[in-house]
Coordinates of C-alpha atoms (C1' of nucleotides) in Angstrom, one line a residue:
Chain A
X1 CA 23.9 1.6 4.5
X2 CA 27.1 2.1 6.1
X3 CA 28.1 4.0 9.4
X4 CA 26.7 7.6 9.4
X5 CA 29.2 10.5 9.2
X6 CA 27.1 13.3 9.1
X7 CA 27.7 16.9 9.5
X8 CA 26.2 19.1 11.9
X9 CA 26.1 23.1 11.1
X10 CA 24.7 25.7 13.5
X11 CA 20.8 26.3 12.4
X12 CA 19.4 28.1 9.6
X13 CA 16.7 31.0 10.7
X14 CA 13.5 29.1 10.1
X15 CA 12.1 32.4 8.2
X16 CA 14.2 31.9 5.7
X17 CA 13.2 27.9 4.8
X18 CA 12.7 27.3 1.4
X19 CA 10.8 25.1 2.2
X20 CA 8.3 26.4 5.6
X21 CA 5.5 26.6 3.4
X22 CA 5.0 23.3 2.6
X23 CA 6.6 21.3 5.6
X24 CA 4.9 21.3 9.8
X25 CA 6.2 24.4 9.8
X26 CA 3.9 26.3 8.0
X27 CA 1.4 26.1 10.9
X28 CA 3.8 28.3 12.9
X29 CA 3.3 32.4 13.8
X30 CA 6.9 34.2 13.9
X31 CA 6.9 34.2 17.6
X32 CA 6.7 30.5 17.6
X33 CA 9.3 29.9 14.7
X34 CA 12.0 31.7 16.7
X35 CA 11.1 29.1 19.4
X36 CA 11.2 26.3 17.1
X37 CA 14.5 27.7 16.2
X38 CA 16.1 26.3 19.0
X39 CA 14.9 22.8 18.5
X40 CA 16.0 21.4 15.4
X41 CA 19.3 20.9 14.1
X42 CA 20.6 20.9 11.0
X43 CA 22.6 17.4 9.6
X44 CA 23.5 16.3 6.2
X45 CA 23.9 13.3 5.0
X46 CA 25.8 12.0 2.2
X47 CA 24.6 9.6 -0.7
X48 CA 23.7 6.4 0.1
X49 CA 23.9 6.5 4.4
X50 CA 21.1 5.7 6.3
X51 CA 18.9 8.3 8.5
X52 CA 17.4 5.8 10.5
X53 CA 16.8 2.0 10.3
X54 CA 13.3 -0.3 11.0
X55 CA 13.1 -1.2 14.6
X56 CA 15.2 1.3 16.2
X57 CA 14.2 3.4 18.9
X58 CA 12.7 6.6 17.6
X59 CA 14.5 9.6 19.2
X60 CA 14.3 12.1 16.5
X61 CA 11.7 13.7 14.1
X62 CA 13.3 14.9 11.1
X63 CA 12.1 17.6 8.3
X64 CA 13.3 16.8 5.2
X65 CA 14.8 20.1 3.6
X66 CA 16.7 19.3 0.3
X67 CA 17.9 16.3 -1.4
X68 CA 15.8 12.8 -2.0
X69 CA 15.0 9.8 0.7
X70 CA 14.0 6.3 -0.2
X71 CA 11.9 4.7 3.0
X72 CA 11.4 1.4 2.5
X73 CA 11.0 -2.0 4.0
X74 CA 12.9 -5.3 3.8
X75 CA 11.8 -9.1 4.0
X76 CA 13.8 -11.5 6.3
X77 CA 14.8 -12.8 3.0
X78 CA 15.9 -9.5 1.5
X79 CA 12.8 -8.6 -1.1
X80 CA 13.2 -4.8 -0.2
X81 CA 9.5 -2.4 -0.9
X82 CA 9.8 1.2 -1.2
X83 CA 7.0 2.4 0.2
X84 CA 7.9 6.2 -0.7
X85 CA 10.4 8.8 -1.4
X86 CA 11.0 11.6 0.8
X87 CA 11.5 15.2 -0.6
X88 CA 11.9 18.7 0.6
X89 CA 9.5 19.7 3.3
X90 CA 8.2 15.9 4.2
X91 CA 8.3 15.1 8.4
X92 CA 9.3 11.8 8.7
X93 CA 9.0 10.0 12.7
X94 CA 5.7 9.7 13.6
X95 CA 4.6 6.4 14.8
X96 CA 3.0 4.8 17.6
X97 CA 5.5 2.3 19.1
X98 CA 8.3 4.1 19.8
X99 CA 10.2 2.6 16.8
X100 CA 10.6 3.4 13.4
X101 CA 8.1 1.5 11.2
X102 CA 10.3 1.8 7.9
X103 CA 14.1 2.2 6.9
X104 CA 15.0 5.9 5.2
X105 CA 18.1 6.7 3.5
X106 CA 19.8 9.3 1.1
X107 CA 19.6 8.7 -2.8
X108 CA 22.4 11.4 -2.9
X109 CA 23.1 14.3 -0.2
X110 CA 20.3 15.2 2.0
X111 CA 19.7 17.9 4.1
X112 CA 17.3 17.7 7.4
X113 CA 16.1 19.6 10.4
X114 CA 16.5 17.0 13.3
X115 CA 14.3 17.2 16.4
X116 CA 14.6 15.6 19.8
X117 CA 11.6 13.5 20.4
X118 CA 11.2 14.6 23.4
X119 CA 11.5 18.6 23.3
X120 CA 9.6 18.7 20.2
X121 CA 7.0 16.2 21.8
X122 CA 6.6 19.3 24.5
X123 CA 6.5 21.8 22.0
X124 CA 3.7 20.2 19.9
X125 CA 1.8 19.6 23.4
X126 CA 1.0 23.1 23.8
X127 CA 0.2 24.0 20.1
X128 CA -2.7 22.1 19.1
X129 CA -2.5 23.9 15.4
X130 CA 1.1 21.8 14.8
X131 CA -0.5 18.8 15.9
X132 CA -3.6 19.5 13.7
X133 CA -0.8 20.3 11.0
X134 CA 0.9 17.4 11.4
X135 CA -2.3 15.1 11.6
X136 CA -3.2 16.8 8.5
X137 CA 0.5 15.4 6.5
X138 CA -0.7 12.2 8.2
X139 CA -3.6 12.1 6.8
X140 CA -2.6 13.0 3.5
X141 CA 0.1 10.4 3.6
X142 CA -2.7 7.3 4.3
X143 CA -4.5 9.0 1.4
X144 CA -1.0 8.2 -0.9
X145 CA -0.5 5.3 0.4
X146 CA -3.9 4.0 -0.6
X147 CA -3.6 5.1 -4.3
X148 CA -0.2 2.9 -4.4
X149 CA -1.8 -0.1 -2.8
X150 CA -4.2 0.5 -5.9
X151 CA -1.6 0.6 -8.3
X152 CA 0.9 -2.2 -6.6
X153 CA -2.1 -4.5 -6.4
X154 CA -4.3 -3.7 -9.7
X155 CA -1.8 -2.3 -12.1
X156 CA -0.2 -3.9 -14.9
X157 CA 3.5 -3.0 -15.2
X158 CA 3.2 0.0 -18.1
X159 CA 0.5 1.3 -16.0
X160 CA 2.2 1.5 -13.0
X161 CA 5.4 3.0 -14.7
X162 CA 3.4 5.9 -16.4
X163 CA 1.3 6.0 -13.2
X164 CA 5.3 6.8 -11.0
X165 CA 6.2 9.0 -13.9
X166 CA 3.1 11.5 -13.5
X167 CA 2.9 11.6 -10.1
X168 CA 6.6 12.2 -10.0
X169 CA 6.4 15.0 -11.6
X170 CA 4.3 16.2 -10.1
X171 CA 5.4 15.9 -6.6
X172 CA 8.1 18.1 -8.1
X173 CA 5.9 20.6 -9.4
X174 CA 5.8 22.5 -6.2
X175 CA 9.5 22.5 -5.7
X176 CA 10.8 22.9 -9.3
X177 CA 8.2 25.0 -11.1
X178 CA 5.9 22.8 -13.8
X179 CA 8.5 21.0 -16.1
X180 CA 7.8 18.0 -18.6
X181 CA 11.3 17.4 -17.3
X182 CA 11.6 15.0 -14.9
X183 CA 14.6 14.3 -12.8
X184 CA 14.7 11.1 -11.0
X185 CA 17.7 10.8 -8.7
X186 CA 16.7 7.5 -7.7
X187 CA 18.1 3.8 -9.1
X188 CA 16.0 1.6 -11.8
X189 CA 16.4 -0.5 -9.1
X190 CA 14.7 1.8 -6.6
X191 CA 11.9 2.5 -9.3
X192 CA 11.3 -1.2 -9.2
X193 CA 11.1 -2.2 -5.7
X194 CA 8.7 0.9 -5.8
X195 CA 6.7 -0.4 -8.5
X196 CA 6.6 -4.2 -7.1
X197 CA 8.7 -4.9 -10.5
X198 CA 12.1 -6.4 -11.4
X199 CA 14.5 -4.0 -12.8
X200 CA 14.4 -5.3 -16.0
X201 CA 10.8 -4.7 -16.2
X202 CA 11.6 -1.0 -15.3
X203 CA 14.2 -1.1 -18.2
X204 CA 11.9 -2.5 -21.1
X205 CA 9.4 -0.8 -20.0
X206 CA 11.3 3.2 -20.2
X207 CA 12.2 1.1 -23.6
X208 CA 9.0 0.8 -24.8
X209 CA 7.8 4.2 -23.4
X210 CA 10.0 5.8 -25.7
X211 CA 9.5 3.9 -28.5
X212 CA 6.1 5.0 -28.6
X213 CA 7.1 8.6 -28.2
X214 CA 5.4 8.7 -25.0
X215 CA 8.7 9.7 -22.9
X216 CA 12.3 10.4 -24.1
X217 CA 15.3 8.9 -21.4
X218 CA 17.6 11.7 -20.5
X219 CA 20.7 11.2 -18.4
X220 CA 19.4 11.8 -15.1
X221 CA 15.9 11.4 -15.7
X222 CA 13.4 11.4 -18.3
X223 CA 11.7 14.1 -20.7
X224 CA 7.6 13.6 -20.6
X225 CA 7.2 14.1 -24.5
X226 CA 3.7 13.2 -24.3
X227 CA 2.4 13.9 -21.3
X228 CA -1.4 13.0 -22.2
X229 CA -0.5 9.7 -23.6
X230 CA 1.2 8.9 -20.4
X231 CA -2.1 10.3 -18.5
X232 CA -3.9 8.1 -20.4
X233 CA -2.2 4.7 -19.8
X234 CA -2.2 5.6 -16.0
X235 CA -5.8 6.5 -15.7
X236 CA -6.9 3.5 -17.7
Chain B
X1 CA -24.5 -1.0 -3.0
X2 CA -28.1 -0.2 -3.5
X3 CA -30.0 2.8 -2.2
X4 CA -29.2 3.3 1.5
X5 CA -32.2 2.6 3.7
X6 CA -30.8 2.5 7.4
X7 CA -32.2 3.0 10.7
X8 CA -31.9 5.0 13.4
X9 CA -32.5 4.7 16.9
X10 CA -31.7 6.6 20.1
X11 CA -28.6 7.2 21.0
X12 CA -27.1 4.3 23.3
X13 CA -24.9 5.3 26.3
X14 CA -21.6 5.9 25.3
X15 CA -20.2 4.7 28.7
X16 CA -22.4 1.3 28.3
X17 CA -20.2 1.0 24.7
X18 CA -18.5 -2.2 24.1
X19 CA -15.9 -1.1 21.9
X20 CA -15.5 2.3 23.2
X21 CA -11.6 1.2 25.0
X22 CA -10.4 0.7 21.4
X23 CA -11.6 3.4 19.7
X24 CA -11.3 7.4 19.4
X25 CA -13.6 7.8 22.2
X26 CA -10.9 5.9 24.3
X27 CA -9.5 9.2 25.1
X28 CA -12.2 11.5 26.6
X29 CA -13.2 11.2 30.4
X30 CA -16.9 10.8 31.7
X31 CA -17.7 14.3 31.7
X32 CA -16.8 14.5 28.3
X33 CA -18.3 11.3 27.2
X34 CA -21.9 12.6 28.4
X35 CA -21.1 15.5 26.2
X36 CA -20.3 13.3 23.4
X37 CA -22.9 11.4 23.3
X38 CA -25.1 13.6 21.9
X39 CA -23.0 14.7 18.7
X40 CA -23.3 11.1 17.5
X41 CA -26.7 8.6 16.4
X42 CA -26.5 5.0 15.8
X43 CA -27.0 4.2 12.2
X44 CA -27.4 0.7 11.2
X45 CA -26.5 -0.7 7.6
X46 CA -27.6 -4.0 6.0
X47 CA -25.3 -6.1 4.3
X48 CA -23.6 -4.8 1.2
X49 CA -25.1 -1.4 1.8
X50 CA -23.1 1.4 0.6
X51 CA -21.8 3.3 3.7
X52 CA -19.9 6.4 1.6
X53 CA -18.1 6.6 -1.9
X54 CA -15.3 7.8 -2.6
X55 CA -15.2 11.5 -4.3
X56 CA -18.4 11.9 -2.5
X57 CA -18.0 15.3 0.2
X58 CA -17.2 14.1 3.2
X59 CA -20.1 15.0 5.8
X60 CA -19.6 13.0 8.6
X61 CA -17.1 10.6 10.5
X62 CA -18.0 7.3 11.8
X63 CA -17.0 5.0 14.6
X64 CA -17.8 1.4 13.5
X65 CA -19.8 -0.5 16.3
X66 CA -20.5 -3.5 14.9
X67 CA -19.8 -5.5 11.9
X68 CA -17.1 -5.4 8.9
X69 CA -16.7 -3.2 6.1
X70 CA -14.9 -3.2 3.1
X71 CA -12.9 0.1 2.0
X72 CA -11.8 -0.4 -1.7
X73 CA -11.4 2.1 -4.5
X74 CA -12.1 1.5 -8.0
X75 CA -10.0 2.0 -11.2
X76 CA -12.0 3.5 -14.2
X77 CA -12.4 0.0 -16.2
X78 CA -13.2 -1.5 -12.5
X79 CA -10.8 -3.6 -11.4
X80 CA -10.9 -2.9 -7.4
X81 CA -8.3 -2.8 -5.0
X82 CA -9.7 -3.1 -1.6
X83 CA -7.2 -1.2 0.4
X84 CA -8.9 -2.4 4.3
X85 CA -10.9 -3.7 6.3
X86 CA -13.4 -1.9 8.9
X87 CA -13.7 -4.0 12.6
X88 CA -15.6 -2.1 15.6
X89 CA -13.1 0.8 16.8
X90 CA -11.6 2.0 13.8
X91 CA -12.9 5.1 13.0
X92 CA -13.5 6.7 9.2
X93 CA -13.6 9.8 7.4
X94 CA -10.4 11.9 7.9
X95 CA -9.4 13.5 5.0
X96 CA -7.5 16.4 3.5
X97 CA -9.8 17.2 0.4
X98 CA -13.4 17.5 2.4
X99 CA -13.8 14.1 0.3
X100 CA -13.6 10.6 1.0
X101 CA -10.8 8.8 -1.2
X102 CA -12.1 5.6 -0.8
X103 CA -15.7 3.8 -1.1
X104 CA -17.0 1.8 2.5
X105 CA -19.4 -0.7 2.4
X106 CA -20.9 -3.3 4.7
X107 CA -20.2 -6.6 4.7
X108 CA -23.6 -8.0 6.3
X109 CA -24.9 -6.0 8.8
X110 CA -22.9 -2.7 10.3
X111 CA -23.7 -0.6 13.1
X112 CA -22.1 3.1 13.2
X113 CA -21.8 5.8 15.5
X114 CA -22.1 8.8 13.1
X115 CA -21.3 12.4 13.8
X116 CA -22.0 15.3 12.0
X117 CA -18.4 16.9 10.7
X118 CA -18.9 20.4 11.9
X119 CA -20.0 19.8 15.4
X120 CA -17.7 17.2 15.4
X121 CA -15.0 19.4 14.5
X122 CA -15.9 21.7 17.0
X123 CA -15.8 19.5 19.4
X124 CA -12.1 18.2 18.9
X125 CA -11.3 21.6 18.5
X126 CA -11.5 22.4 21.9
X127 CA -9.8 18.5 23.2
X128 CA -6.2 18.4 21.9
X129 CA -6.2 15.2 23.7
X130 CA -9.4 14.1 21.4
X131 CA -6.7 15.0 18.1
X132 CA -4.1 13.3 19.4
X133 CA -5.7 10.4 19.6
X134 CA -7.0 10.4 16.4
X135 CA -3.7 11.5 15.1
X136 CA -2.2 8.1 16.8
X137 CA -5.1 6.4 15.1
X138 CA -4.1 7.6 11.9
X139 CA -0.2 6.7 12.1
X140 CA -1.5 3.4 13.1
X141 CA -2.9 3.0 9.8
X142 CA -0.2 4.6 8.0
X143 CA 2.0 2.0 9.5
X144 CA -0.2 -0.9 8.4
X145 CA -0.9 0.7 5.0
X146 CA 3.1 -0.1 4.1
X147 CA 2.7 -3.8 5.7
X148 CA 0.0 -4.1 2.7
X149 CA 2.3 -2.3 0.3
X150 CA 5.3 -4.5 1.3
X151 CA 2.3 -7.8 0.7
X152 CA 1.4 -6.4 -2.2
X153 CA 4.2 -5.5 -4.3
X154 CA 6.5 -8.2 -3.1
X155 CA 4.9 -11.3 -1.8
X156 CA 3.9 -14.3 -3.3
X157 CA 0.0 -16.0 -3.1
X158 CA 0.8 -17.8 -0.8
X159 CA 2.5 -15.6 1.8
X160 CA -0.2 -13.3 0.7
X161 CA -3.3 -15.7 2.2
X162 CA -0.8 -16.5 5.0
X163 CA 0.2 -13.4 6.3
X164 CA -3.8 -12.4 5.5
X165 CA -5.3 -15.0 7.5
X166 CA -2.7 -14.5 10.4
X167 CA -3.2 -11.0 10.7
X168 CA -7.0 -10.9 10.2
X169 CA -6.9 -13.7 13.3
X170 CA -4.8 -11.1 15.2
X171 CA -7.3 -8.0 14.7
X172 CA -10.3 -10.4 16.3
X173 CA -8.3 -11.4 18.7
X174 CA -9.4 -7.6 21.0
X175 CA -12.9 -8.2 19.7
X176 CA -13.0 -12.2 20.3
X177 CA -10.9 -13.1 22.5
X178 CA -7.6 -15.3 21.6
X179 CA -8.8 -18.3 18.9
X180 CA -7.5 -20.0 15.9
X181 CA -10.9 -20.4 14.6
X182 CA -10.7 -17.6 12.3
X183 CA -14.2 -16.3 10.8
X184 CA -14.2 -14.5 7.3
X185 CA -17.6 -12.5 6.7
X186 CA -15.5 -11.3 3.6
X187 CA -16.2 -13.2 0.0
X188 CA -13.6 -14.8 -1.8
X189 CA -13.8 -12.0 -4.5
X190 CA -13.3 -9.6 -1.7
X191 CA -9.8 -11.2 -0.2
X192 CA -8.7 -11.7 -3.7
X193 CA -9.2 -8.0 -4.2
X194 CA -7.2 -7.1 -0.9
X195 CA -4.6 -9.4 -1.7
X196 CA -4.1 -8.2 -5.5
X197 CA -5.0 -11.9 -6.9
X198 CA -8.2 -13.4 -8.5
X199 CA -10.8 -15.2 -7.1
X200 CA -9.5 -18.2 -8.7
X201 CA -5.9 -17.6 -6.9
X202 CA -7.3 -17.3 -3.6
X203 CA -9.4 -20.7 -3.6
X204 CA -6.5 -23.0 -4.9
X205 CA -3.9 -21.7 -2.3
X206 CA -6.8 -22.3 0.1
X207 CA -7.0 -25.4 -0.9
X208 CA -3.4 -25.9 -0.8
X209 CA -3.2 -24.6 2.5
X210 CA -5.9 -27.3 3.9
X211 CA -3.8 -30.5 1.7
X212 CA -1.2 -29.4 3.6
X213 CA -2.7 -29.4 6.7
X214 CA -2.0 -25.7 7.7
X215 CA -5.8 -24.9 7.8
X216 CA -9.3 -26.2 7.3
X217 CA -12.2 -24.6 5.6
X218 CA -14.7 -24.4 7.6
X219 CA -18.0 -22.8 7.0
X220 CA -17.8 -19.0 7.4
X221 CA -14.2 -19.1 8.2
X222 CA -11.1 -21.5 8.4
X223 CA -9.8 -23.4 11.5
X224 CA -5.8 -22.6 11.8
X225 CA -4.6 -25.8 12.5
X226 CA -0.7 -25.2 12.3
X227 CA -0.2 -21.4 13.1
X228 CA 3.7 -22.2 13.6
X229 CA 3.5 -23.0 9.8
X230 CA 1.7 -20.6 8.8
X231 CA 3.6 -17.7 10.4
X232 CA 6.8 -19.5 8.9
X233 CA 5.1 -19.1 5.3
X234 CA 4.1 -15.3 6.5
X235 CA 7.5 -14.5 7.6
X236 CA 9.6 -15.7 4.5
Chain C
dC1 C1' -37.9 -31.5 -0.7
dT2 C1' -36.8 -29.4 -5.1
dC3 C1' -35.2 -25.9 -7.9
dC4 C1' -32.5 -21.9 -9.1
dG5 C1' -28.8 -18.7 -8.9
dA6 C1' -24.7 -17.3 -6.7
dA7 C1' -20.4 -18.4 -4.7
dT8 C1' -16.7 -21.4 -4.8
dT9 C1' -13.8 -24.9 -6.5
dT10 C1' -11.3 -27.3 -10.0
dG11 C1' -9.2 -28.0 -14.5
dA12 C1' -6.9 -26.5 -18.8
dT13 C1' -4.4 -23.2 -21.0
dC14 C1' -2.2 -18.8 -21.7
dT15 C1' 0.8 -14.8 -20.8
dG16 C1' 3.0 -10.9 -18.3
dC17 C1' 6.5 -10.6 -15.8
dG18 C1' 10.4 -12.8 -13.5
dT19 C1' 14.8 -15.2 -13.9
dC20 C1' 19.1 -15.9 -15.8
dA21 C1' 22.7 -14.4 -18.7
dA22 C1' 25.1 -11.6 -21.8
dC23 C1' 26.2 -7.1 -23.5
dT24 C1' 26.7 -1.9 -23.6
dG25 C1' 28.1 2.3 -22.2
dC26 C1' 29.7 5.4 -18.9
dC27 C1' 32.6 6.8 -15.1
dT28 C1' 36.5 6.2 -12.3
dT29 C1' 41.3 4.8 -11.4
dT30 C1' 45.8 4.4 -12.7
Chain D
dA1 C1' 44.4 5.5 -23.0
dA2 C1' 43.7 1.1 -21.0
dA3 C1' 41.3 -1.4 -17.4
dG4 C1' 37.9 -2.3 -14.2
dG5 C1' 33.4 -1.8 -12.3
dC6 C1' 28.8 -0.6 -11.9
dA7 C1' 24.2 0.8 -13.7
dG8 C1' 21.4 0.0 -17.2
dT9 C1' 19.7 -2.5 -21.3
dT10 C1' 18.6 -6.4 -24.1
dG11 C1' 17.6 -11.3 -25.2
dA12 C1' 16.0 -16.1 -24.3
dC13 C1' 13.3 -18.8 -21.6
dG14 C1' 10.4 -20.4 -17.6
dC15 C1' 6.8 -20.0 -14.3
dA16 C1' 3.4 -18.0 -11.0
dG17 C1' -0.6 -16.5 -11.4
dA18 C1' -4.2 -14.8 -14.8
dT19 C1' -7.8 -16.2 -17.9
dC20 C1' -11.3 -19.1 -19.7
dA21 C1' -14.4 -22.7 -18.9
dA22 C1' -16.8 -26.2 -16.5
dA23 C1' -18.2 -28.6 -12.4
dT24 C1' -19.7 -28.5 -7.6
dT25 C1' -21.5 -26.8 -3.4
dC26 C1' -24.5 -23.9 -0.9
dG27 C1' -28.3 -21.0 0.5
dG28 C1' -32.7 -19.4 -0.1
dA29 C1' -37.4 -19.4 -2.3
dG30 C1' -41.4 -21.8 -3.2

DNA sequence: CTCCGAATTTGATCTGCGTCAACTGCCTTT
DNA sequence: AAAGGCAGTTGACGCAGATCAAATTCGGAG
């Protein structure tokens, strides 16, 4: 939230990404990585500061490389949704009126490949495969946004907390390895405003989680001790 | 629901199209358009026919011509969560599994333009311009998908049929023309289930909405007597 | 016009989750 | 090691909206 004091490093070689496989840039031949190179930047950001804000100007596409992002929303009023978390290899900047359609900042430091809208707007123009890449995480996106409508409208709150846990991990899965471990860098408060719960709710509801054995809190983030238990509750 | 038993009739000019301005078609130039033409036929639905289901393999796209559909998905003990509305323009069956994640179906009578996926895909192949129009389509929704979220996990009833009944004005408004007689083909059941409320929900805080002079029922619809209010109860 | 069934409205009651408030434990500062 | 602060937890209570139930309206069939 407060003024951004970010780094800026000369760039990484792109064929060395952790994370190109999963991010726009796995639609790239070698020739056309060493040009894409050249237009992103690396920038870091430290806990807590914002990347960019609802209702600014877009200028820059940005490729989320390590760390976590909350995106979210705010009412006049200040009721705050999160409408997702960002992690490693997630593009973030596409709309369609020149502004940002969601607030993102860093739940601790963040790492991401910045792009110029406007030489990364010419650089898609002529390589239809990045757009159909990008389309694709688009696409893919509207498909997870539905499933959370699902659960923010239709889901009691147990459900939905089992429901975040799961899918949690395994969003994680492709980064971390498999792991009944699950780290989650982000507030209760965060969880909540994900979930369309109070905080409070969160809390009893880890409580009661692991008073039925189904999870076990761990500083940092919780262990999945039953995973199909959890399954169950979030598939009912 | 039932058994689909549609119609289909010749192929109607796609330049003679009423809707074609808002929709994917928007994009392509005459010589194209003739082209285009003949990937699509005109498929009619009756009311409460089922258009596609969700899981099912995704064979074709469609362009809606006429008429309203409901997109919704289903938990297993069926609770539903419709997660959209279909108007004339918008355009169905992207995905990134090769099946749909949501069930369409008509709410009375539909018209579609419906094209084969692989000649479709061909076809786009070959238009980047086609892609990226579809790709703007899709961030369109993306963007309004988080609107719902932020309605759905932090909004009260009230706000809920506001902001509902303001916005669904606002998508006629291209189809109708500017009017604060606001037509819902939609059931009760169905708003509750876009809204995340009951039935029940839905027809007192119409009903509180008309006492306090903000709307009247009217048949079919409601008659938006004091937008200013309502946007105020939107906004909150 | 009358009857039937479905959709909607209205009423009475219940409850899951929110609100308010206090407490705990951990981390940082001095 | 004491003090202060913040994140998280726990408890008591209230309420918005769900649930259950009954009326009412409406549309279509005969």
């Amino acid at each position: 939230m407060k003024a951004s004091v970010v780094t800026i490093e000369p760039n990484g070689l792109c064929k060395d990404c952790s994370i190109r496989e999963f991010s726009v840039c796995a639609s790239l031949d070698d020739a056309e990585l060493r040009e894409f190179e050249h237009l992103g930047r690396r920038v870091h950001f430290a806990a807590c500061e914002s990347v960019f804000s609802e209702e600014d100007f877009t200028t820059s596409f940005f490729n989320v490389l390590d760390g976590v992002m909350r995106l979210y929303k705010l009412l006049p009023d200040g009721r705050r949704q999160i409408v997702g978390f960002a992690l490693p290899g997630d593009f973030l900047g596409m709309n369609v009126s020149g502004r940002h359609n969601f607030s993102a900042d860093a739940i601790g430091p963040v790492t991401v490949c910045q792009f110029s809208k406007a030489p990364f707007g010419r650089f898609i123009e002529e390589r239809p495969h990045l757009l159909r890449r990008i389309n694709e995480l688009a696409v893919r996106e509207l498909s997870q946004a539905r499933d959370h409508m699902v659960l923010l409208g239709r889901r009691s709150a147990e459900e939905k907390v089992a429901t975040f846990l799961l899918g949690w991990r395994d969003r994680l899965t492709p980064l971390n390895g498999p792991s009944n471990i699950v780290p989650l860098p982000m507030s209760r408060q965060d969880i909540a405003d994900y979930l369309g719960l109070t905080i409070e709710t969160v809390s009893r509801t880890f409580t009661k989680l692991e008073r039925d054995g189904v999870i076990e809190i761990i500083h940092g983030g919780i262990s999945l001790l039953d995973a199909a238990r959890a399954e169950a509750l979030a598939a009912a």
